[in-house]
């Protein structure tokens, strides 16, 4: 841009929109439900002047300290920025925080763990003939949680002529683990 000052031409440089060097916030998967999730720190480079920064869907921290804000601010080359949001309260659901500065729009996304998924090694059992009043040998059933979160509120019970003779199962079953139940048959 050429401007005239006191009758002499001068070259003046105006920064219409500073451009940062490419940066990225790493997505996070398998996060706990309703948890506070903080992004990786990214270093801002390539800005020729301080630039406004704002955020939607979460908060940000310049310098990645303990203070995160949601109000617009200013960021400069050499500074770091971190993003923070609360993960979804539902299983396998993403939440995205979008910061905007210097004309760039980036995203930080976290996705919650998969729901507990229980499988049983034997959906039905066949006990051999058993004399009335005697107890059969035990048959073991394995319960596996293939999901990404603990299964809670578990109760192993039977009815009629069947009983649990042993179990390693408790009230909850952590993700990607198994427990066993030994069942017996006592006809009355």
PDB file of N, CA, C and O in Angstrom, residues 99-159:
ATOM      1  N   UNK A  99     -12.007 -23.395  18.524  1.00  0.00           N
ATOM      2  CA  UNK A  99     -11.399 -22.075  18.716  1.00  0.00           C
ATOM      3  C   UNK A  99     -11.268 -21.398  17.352  1.00  0.00           C
ATOM      4  O   UNK A  99     -11.172 -22.070  16.328  1.00  0.00           O
ATOM      5  N   UNK A 100     -11.272 -20.099  17.342  1.00  0.00           N
ATOM      6  CA  UNK A 100     -11.076 -19.355  16.101  1.00  0.00           C
ATOM      7  C   UNK A 100     -10.087 -18.234  16.368  1.00  0.00           C
ATOM      8  O   UNK A 100     -10.231 -17.490  17.340  1.00  0.00           O
ATOM      9  N   UNK A 101      -9.055 -18.181  15.552  1.00  0.00           N
ATOM     10  CA  UNK A 101      -8.135 -17.060  15.624  1.00  0.00           C
ATOM     11  C   UNK A 101      -7.438 -16.895  14.280  1.00  0.00           C
ATOM     12  O   UNK A 101      -7.222 -17.856  13.552  1.00  0.00           O
ATOM     13  N   UNK A 102      -7.129 -15.666  13.960  1.00  0.00           N
ATOM     14  CA  UNK A 102      -6.389 -15.321  12.748  1.00  0.00           C
ATOM     15  C   UNK A 102      -7.004 -15.941  11.504  1.00  0.00           C
ATOM     16  O   UNK A 102      -6.299 -16.381  10.608  1.00  0.00           O
ATOM     17  N   UNK A 103      -8.323 -16.033  11.469  1.00  0.00           N
ATOM     18  CA  UNK A 103      -8.985 -16.554  10.291  1.00  0.00           C
ATOM     19  C   UNK A 103      -9.011 -18.067  10.189  1.00  0.00           C
ATOM     20  O   UNK A 103      -9.593 -18.610   9.276  1.00  0.00           O
ATOM     21  N   UNK A 104      -8.363 -18.742  11.100  1.00  0.00           N
ATOM     22  CA  UNK A 104      -8.360 -20.206  11.075  1.00  0.00           C
ATOM     23  C   UNK A 104      -9.410 -20.727  12.032  1.00  0.00           C
ATOM     24  O   UNK A 104      -9.612 -20.183  13.105  1.00  0.00           O
ATOM     25  N   UNK A 105     -10.062 -21.789  11.637  1.00  0.00           N
ATOM     26  CA  UNK A 105     -11.004 -22.447  12.517  1.00  0.00           C
ATOM     27  C   UNK A 105     -10.522 -23.890  12.683  1.00  0.00           C
ATOM     28  O   UNK A 105     -10.388 -24.623  11.714  1.00  0.00           O
ATOM     29  N   UNK A 106     -10.230 -24.275  13.905  1.00  0.00           N
ATOM     30  CA  UNK A 106      -9.735 -25.609  14.234  1.00  0.00           C
ATOM     31  C   UNK A 106     -10.773 -26.297  15.096  1.00  0.00           C
ATOM     32  O   UNK A 106     -11.730 -25.674  15.530  1.00  0.00           O
ATOM     33  N   UNK A 107     -10.554 -27.576  15.390  1.00  0.00           N
ATOM     34  CA  UNK A 107     -11.464 -28.274  16.291  1.00  0.00           C
ATOM     35  C   UNK A 107     -10.694 -29.183  17.234  1.00  0.00           C
ATOM     36  O   UNK A 107      -9.606 -29.663  16.912  1.00  0.00           O
ATOM     37  N   UNK A 108     -11.274 -29.397  18.401  1.00  0.00           N
ATOM     38  CA  UNK A 108     -10.799 -30.383  19.360  1.00  0.00           C
ATOM     39  C   UNK A 108     -12.018 -31.231  19.713  1.00  0.00           C
ATOM     40  O   UNK A 108     -13.018 -30.715  20.211  1.00  0.00           O
ATOM     41  N   UNK A 109     -11.944 -32.526  19.425  1.00  0.00           N
ATOM     42  CA  UNK A 109     -13.076 -33.416  19.652  1.00  0.00           C
ATOM     43  C   UNK A 109     -12.689 -34.539  20.588  1.00  0.00           C
ATOM     44  O   UNK A 109     -11.607 -35.117  20.471  1.00  0.00           O
ATOM     45  N   UNK A 110     -13.575 -34.814  21.533  1.00  0.00           N
ATOM     46  CA  UNK A 110     -13.412 -35.999  22.383  1.00  0.00           C
ATOM     47  C   UNK A 110     -14.659 -36.858  22.209  1.00  0.00           C
ATOM     48  O   UNK A 110     -15.756 -36.342  22.022  1.00  0.00           O
ATOM     49  N   UNK A 111     -14.460 -38.165  22.240  1.00  0.00           N
ATOM     50  CA  UNK A 111     -15.566 -39.104  22.103  1.00  0.00           C
ATOM     51  C   UNK A 111     -15.567 -40.024  23.317  1.00  0.00           C
ATOM     52  O   UNK A 111     -14.515 -40.552  23.705  1.00  0.00           O
ATOM     53  N   UNK A 112     -16.729 -40.210  23.910  1.00  0.00           N
ATOM     54  CA  UNK A 112     -16.836 -41.019  25.121  1.00  0.00           C
ATOM     55  C   UNK A 112     -16.707 -42.510  24.819  1.00  0.00           C
ATOM     56  O   UNK A 112     -16.819 -42.944  23.681  1.00  0.00           O
ATOM     57  N   UNK A 113     -16.484 -43.259  25.884  1.00  0.00           N
ATOM     58  CA  UNK A 113     -16.319 -44.708  25.793  1.00  0.00           C
ATOM     59  C   UNK A 113     -17.582 -45.369  25.255  1.00  0.00           C
ATOM     60  O   UNK A 113     -18.668 -44.814  25.327  1.00  0.00           O
ATOM     61  N   UNK A 114     -17.387 -46.568  24.752  1.00  0.00           N
ATOM     62  CA  UNK A 114     -18.526 -47.367  24.295  1.00  0.00           C
ATOM     63  C   UNK A 114     -19.284 -47.909  25.501  1.00  0.00           C
ATOM     64  O   UNK A 114     -18.711 -48.122  26.573  1.00  0.00           O
ATOM     65  N   UNK A 115     -20.558 -48.133  25.343  1.00  0.00           N
ATOM     66  CA  UNK A 115     -21.409 -48.660  26.416  1.00  0.00           C
ATOM     67  C   UNK A 115     -20.961 -50.075  26.802  1.00  0.00           C
ATOM     68  O   UNK A 115     -20.400 -50.799  25.985  1.00  0.00           O
ATOM     69  N   UNK A 116     -21.232 -50.475  28.050  1.00  0.00           N
ATOM     70  CA  UNK A 116     -20.953 -51.858  28.431  1.00  0.00           C
ATOM     71  C   UNK A 116     -21.761 -52.809  27.542  1.00  0.00           C
ATOM     72  O   UNK A 116     -22.915 -52.543  27.233  1.00  0.00           O
ATOM     73  N   UNK A 117     -21.118 -53.876  27.117  1.00  0.00           N
ATOM     74  CA  UNK A 117     -21.777 -54.884  26.289  1.00  0.00           C
ATOM     75  C   UNK A 117     -21.463 -56.249  26.887  1.00  0.00           C
ATOM     76  O   UNK A 117     -20.325 -56.698  26.822  1.00  0.00           O
ATOM     77  N   UNK A 118     -22.458 -56.859  27.496  1.00  0.00           N
ATOM     78  CA  UNK A 118     -22.243 -58.145  28.157  1.00  0.00           C
ATOM     79  C   UNK A 118     -22.582 -59.308  27.243  1.00  0.00           C
ATOM     80  O   UNK A 118     -23.594 -59.280  26.536  1.00  0.00           O
ATOM     81  N   UNK A 119     -21.711 -60.312  27.282  1.00  0.00           N
ATOM     82  CA  UNK A 119     -21.981 -61.564  26.578  1.00  0.00           C
ATOM     83  C   UNK A 119     -21.848 -62.702  27.582  1.00  0.00           C
ATOM     84  O   UNK A 119     -21.121 -62.601  28.573  1.00  0.00           O
ATOM     85  N   UNK A 120     -22.571 -63.773  27.315  1.00  0.00           N
ATOM     86  CA  UNK A 120     -22.560 -64.954  28.188  1.00  0.00           C
ATOM     87  C   UNK A 120     -22.044 -66.122  27.360  1.00  0.00           C
ATOM     88  O   UNK A 120     -22.498 -66.338  26.231  1.00  0.00           O
ATOM     89  N   UNK A 121     -21.107 -66.890  27.938  1.00  0.00           N
ATOM     90  CA  UNK A 121     -20.482 -67.983  27.184  1.00  0.00           C
ATOM     91  C   UNK A 121     -21.471 -69.086  26.825  1.00  0.00           C
ATOM     92  O   UNK A 121     -21.321 -69.738  25.800  1.00  0.00           O
ATOM     93  N   UNK A 122     -22.462 -69.309  27.651  1.00  0.00           N
ATOM     94  CA  UNK A 122     -23.462 -70.344  27.367  1.00  0.00           C
ATOM     95  C   UNK A 122     -24.842 -69.769  27.644  1.00  0.00           C
ATOM     96  O   UNK A 122     -25.243 -69.641  28.798  1.00  0.00           O
ATOM     97  N   UNK A 123     -25.582 -69.392  26.596  1.00  0.00           N
ATOM     98  CA  UNK A 123     -26.899 -68.806  26.827  1.00  0.00           C
ATOM     99  C   UNK A 123     -27.891 -69.785  27.450  1.00  0.00           C
ATOM    100  O   UNK A 123     -28.875 -69.377  28.046  1.00  0.00           O
ATOM    101  N   UNK A 124     -27.608 -71.087  27.332  1.00  0.00           N
ATOM    102  CA  UNK A 124     -28.448 -72.077  28.005  1.00  0.00           C
ATOM    103  C   UNK A 124     -27.558 -73.238  28.434  1.00  0.00           C
ATOM    104  O   UNK A 124     -26.497 -73.468  27.857  1.00  0.00           O
ATOM    105  N   UNK A 125     -27.985 -73.936  29.472  1.00  0.00           N
ATOM    106  CA  UNK A 125     -27.236 -75.082  30.000  1.00  0.00           C
ATOM    107  C   UNK A 125     -28.117 -76.319  29.966  1.00  0.00           C
ATOM    108  O   UNK A 125     -29.334 -76.223  30.140  1.00  0.00           O
ATOM    109  N   UNK A 126     -27.497 -77.482  29.809  1.00  0.00           N
ATOM    110  CA  UNK A 126     -28.228 -78.755  29.842  1.00  0.00           C
ATOM    111  C   UNK A 126     -27.605 -79.607  30.947  1.00  0.00           C
ATOM    112  O   UNK A 126     -26.446 -80.002  30.857  1.00  0.00           O
ATOM    113  N   UNK A 127     -28.364 -79.822  31.992  1.00  0.00           N
ATOM    114  CA  UNK A 127     -27.894 -80.675  33.080  1.00  0.00           C
ATOM    115  C   UNK A 127     -28.371 -82.102  32.817  1.00  0.00           C
ATOM    116  O   UNK A 127     -29.504 -82.314  32.378  1.00  0.00           O
ATOM    117  N   UNK A 128     -27.529 -83.114  33.101  1.00  0.00           N
ATOM    118  CA  UNK A 128     -27.962 -84.511  32.915  1.00  0.00           C
ATOM    119  C   UNK A 128     -29.008 -84.876  33.974  1.00  0.00           C
ATOM    120  O   UNK A 128     -29.191 -84.150  34.954  1.00  0.00           O
ATOM    121  N   UNK A 129     -29.652 -86.006  33.787  1.00  0.00           N
ATOM    122  CA  UNK A 129     -30.629 -86.462  34.768  1.00  0.00           C
ATOM    123  C   UNK A 129     -30.018 -86.481  36.165  1.00  0.00           C
ATOM    124  O   UNK A 129     -28.864 -86.864  36.351  1.00  0.00           O
ATOM    125  N   UNK A 130     -30.798 -86.040  37.131  1.00  0.00           N
ATOM    126  CA  UNK A 130     -30.297 -85.909  38.495  1.00  0.00           C
ATOM    127  C   UNK A 130     -31.355 -86.476  39.454  1.00  0.00           C
ATOM    128  O   UNK A 130     -32.537 -86.141  39.338  1.00  0.00           O
ATOM    129  N   UNK A 131     -30.923 -87.312  40.385  1.00  0.00           N
ATOM    130  CA  UNK A 131     -31.843 -87.882  41.374  1.00  0.00           C
ATOM    131  C   UNK A 131     -32.402 -86.776  42.260  1.00  0.00           C
ATOM    132  O   UNK A 131     -31.703 -85.809  42.603  1.00  0.00           O
ATOM    133  N   UNK A 132     -33.662 -86.884  42.621  1.00  0.00           N
ATOM    134  CA  UNK A 132     -34.315 -85.901  43.491  1.00  0.00           C
ATOM    135  C   UNK A 132     -33.542 -85.804  44.806  1.00  0.00           C
ATOM    136  O   UNK A 132     -33.141 -86.807  45.390  1.00  0.00           O
ATOM    137  N   UNK A 133     -33.328 -84.546  45.228  1.00  0.00           N
ATOM    138  CA  UNK A 133     -32.654 -84.303  46.500  1.00  0.00           C
ATOM    139  C   UNK A 133     -31.136 -84.338  46.414  1.00  0.00           C
ATOM    140  O   UNK A 133     -30.461 -84.125  47.419  1.00  0.00           O
ATOM    141  N   UNK A 134     -30.573 -84.590  45.246  1.00  0.00           N
ATOM    142  CA  UNK A 134     -29.110 -84.570  45.092  1.00  0.00           C
ATOM    143  C   UNK A 134     -28.725 -83.384  44.217  1.00  0.00           C
ATOM    144  O   UNK A 134     -29.533 -82.864  43.432  1.00  0.00           O
ATOM    145  N   UNK A 135     -27.489 -82.966  44.353  1.00  0.00           N
ATOM    146  CA  UNK A 135     -27.017 -81.791  43.618  1.00  0.00           C
ATOM    147  C   UNK A 135     -26.070 -82.222  42.508  1.00  0.00           C
ATOM    148  O   UNK A 135     -25.164 -83.036  42.721  1.00  0.00           O
ATOM    149  N   UNK A 136     -26.286 -81.654  41.360  1.00  0.00           N
ATOM    150  CA  UNK A 136     -25.451 -81.959  40.191  1.00  0.00           C
ATOM    151  C   UNK A 136     -24.063 -81.353  40.356  1.00  0.00           C
ATOM    152  O   UNK A 136     -23.824 -80.502  41.213  1.00  0.00           O
ATOM    153  N   UNK A 137     -23.197 -81.757  39.475  1.00  0.00           N
ATOM    154  CA  UNK A 137     -21.908 -81.077  39.365  1.00  0.00           C
ATOM    155  C   UNK A 137     -22.139 -79.683  38.801  1.00  0.00           C
ATOM    156  O   UNK A 137     -23.153 -79.426  38.137  1.00  0.00           O
ATOM    157  N   UNK A 138     -21.223 -78.788  39.073  1.00  0.00           N
ATOM    158  CA  UNK A 138     -21.386 -77.403  38.615  1.00  0.00           C
ATOM    159  C   UNK A 138     -21.057 -77.222  37.142  1.00  0.00           C
ATOM    160  O   UNK A 138     -20.202 -77.922  36.592  1.00  0.00           O
ATOM    161  N   UNK A 139     -21.744 -76.283  36.527  1.00  0.00           N
ATOM    162  CA  UNK A 139     -21.438 -75.866  35.161  1.00  0.00           C
ATOM    163  C   UNK A 139     -21.088 -74.384  35.202  1.00  0.00           C
ATOM    164  O   UNK A 139     -21.793 -73.576  35.815  1.00  0.00           O
ATOM    165  N   UNK A 140     -19.978 -74.057  34.552  1.00  0.00           N
ATOM    166  CA  UNK A 140     -19.450 -72.692  34.611  1.00  0.00           C
ATOM    167  C   UNK A 140     -19.918 -71.880  33.410  1.00  0.00           C
ATOM    168  O   UNK A 140     -19.845 -72.343  32.263  1.00  0.00           O
ATOM    169  N   UNK A 141     -20.385 -70.683  33.703  1.00  0.00           N
ATOM    170  CA  UNK A 141     -20.769 -69.718  32.680  1.00  0.00           C
ATOM    171  C   UNK A 141     -19.852 -68.512  32.849  1.00  0.00           C
ATOM    172  O   UNK A 141     -19.651 -68.031  33.971  1.00  0.00           O
ATOM    173  N   UNK A 142     -19.304 -68.030  31.738  1.00  0.00           N
ATOM    174  CA  UNK A 142     -18.445 -66.838  31.778  1.00  0.00           C
ATOM    175  C   UNK A 142     -19.228 -65.644  31.247  1.00  0.00           C
ATOM    176  O   UNK A 142     -19.838 -65.721  30.177  1.00  0.00           O
ATOM    177  N   UNK A 143     -19.190 -64.548  31.994  1.00  0.00           N
ATOM    178  CA  UNK A 143     -19.827 -63.296  31.579  1.00  0.00           C
ATOM    179  C   UNK A 143     -18.699 -62.331  31.236  1.00  0.00           C
ATOM    180  O   UNK A 143     -17.791 -62.112  32.048  1.00  0.00           O
ATOM    181  N   UNK A 144     -18.748 -61.755  30.047  1.00  0.00           N
ATOM    182  CA  UNK A 144     -17.687 -60.861  29.581  1.00  0.00           C
ATOM    183  C   UNK A 144     -18.268 -59.496  29.243  1.00  0.00           C
ATOM    184  O   UNK A 144     -19.311 -59.404  28.606  1.00  0.00           O
ATOM    185  N   UNK A 145     -17.580 -58.448  29.684  1.00  0.00           N
ATOM    186  CA  UNK A 145     -17.951 -57.077  29.330  1.00  0.00           C
ATOM    187  C   UNK A 145     -17.030 -56.636  28.201  1.00  0.00           C
ATOM    188  O   UNK A 145     -15.865 -56.328  28.428  1.00  0.00           O
ATOM    189  N   UNK A 146     -17.543 -56.596  26.977  1.00  0.00           N
ATOM    190  CA  UNK A 146     -16.767 -56.191  25.805  1.00  0.00           C
ATOM    191  C   UNK A 146     -16.846 -54.693  25.539  1.00  0.00           C
ATOM    192  O   UNK A 146     -16.285 -54.220  24.558  1.00  0.00           O
ATOM    193  N   UNK A 147     -17.564 -53.963  26.377  1.00  0.00           N
ATOM    194  CA  UNK A 147     -17.749 -52.532  26.165  1.00  0.00           C
ATOM    195  C   UNK A 147     -16.590 -51.707  26.686  1.00  0.00           C
ATOM    196  O   UNK A 147     -15.593 -52.223  27.183  1.00  0.00           O
ATOM    197  N   UNK A 148     -16.741 -50.403  26.573  1.00  0.00           N
ATOM    198  CA  UNK A 148     -15.689 -49.485  26.966  1.00  0.00           C
ATOM    199  C   UNK A 148     -15.846 -48.929  28.363  1.00  0.00           C
ATOM    200  O   UNK A 148     -15.031 -48.133  28.797  1.00  0.00           O
ATOM    201  N   UNK A 149     -16.891 -49.318  29.076  1.00  0.00           N
ATOM    202  CA  UNK A 149     -17.131 -48.794  30.419  1.00  0.00           C
ATOM    203  C   UNK A 149     -17.585 -49.944  31.301  1.00  0.00           C
ATOM    204  O   UNK A 149     -18.027 -50.992  30.821  1.00  0.00           O
ATOM    205  N   UNK A 150     -17.493 -49.745  32.605  1.00  0.00           N
ATOM    206  CA  UNK A 150     -17.910 -50.774  33.556  1.00  0.00           C
ATOM    207  C   UNK A 150     -19.416 -50.999  33.475  1.00  0.00           C
ATOM    208  O   UNK A 150     -20.187 -50.060  33.318  1.00  0.00           O
ATOM    209  N   UNK A 151     -19.809 -52.258  33.594  1.00  0.00           N
ATOM    210  CA  UNK A 151     -21.221 -52.610  33.733  1.00  0.00           C
ATOM    211  C   UNK A 151     -21.503 -52.610  35.230  1.00  0.00           C
ATOM    212  O   UNK A 151     -20.797 -53.267  35.995  1.00  0.00           O
ATOM    213  N   UNK A 152     -22.483 -51.851  35.651  1.00  0.00           N
ATOM    214  CA  UNK A 152     -22.772 -51.732  37.084  1.00  0.00           C
ATOM    215  C   UNK A 152     -24.164 -52.250  37.390  1.00  0.00           C
ATOM    216  O   UNK A 152     -24.985 -52.436  36.494  1.00  0.00           O
ATOM    217  N   UNK A 153     -24.410 -52.463  38.665  1.00  0.00           N
ATOM    218  CA  UNK A 153     -25.722 -52.943  39.093  1.00  0.00           C
ATOM    219  C   UNK A 153     -25.956 -54.402  38.746  1.00  0.00           C
ATOM    220  O   UNK A 153     -27.092 -54.821  38.576  1.00  0.00           O
ATOM    221  N   UNK A 154     -24.874 -55.179  38.635  1.00  0.00           N
ATOM    222  CA  UNK A 154     -25.026 -56.597  38.279  1.00  0.00           C
ATOM    223  C   UNK A 154     -25.543 -57.396  39.467  1.00  0.00           C
ATOM    224  O   UNK A 154     -25.183 -57.153  40.617  1.00  0.00           O
ATOM    225  N   UNK A 155     -26.373 -58.372  39.164  1.00  0.00           N
ATOM    226  CA  UNK A 155     -26.867 -59.305  40.168  1.00  0.00           C
ATOM    227  C   UNK A 155     -26.971 -60.663  39.502  1.00  0.00           C
ATOM    228  O   UNK A 155     -27.561 -60.797  38.430  1.00  0.00           O
ATOM    229  N   UNK A 156     -26.355 -61.661  40.108  1.00  0.00           N
ATOM    230  CA  UNK A 156     -26.419 -63.023  39.581  1.00  0.00           C
ATOM    231  C   UNK A 156     -27.366 -63.795  40.475  1.00  0.00           C
ATOM    232  O   UNK A 156     -27.140 -63.918  41.685  1.00  0.00           O
ATOM    233  N   UNK A 157     -28.433 -64.292  39.906  1.00  0.00           N
ATOM    234  CA  UNK A 157     -29.411 -65.033  40.697  1.00  0.00           C
ATOM    235  C   UNK A 157     -30.019 -66.158  39.881  1.00  0.00           C
ATOM    236  O   UNK A 157     -29.861 -66.219  38.669  1.00  0.00           O
ATOM    237  N   UNK A 158     -30.687 -67.050  40.570  1.00  0.00           N
ATOM    238  CA  UNK A 158     -31.338 -68.193  39.926  1.00  0.00           C
ATOM    239  C   UNK A 158     -32.713 -68.380  40.547  1.00  0.00           C
ATOM    240  O   UNK A 158     -33.095 -67.680  41.491  1.00  0.00           O
ATOM    241  N   UNK A 159     -33.417 -69.355  40.060  1.00  0.00           N
ATOM    242  CA  UNK A 159     -34.724 -69.671  40.627  1.00  0.00           C
ATOM    243  C   UNK A 159     -35.014 -71.153  40.495  1.00  0.00           C
ATOM    244  O   UNK A 159     -34.299 -71.888  39.804  1.00  0.00           O
TER     245      UNK A 159
END
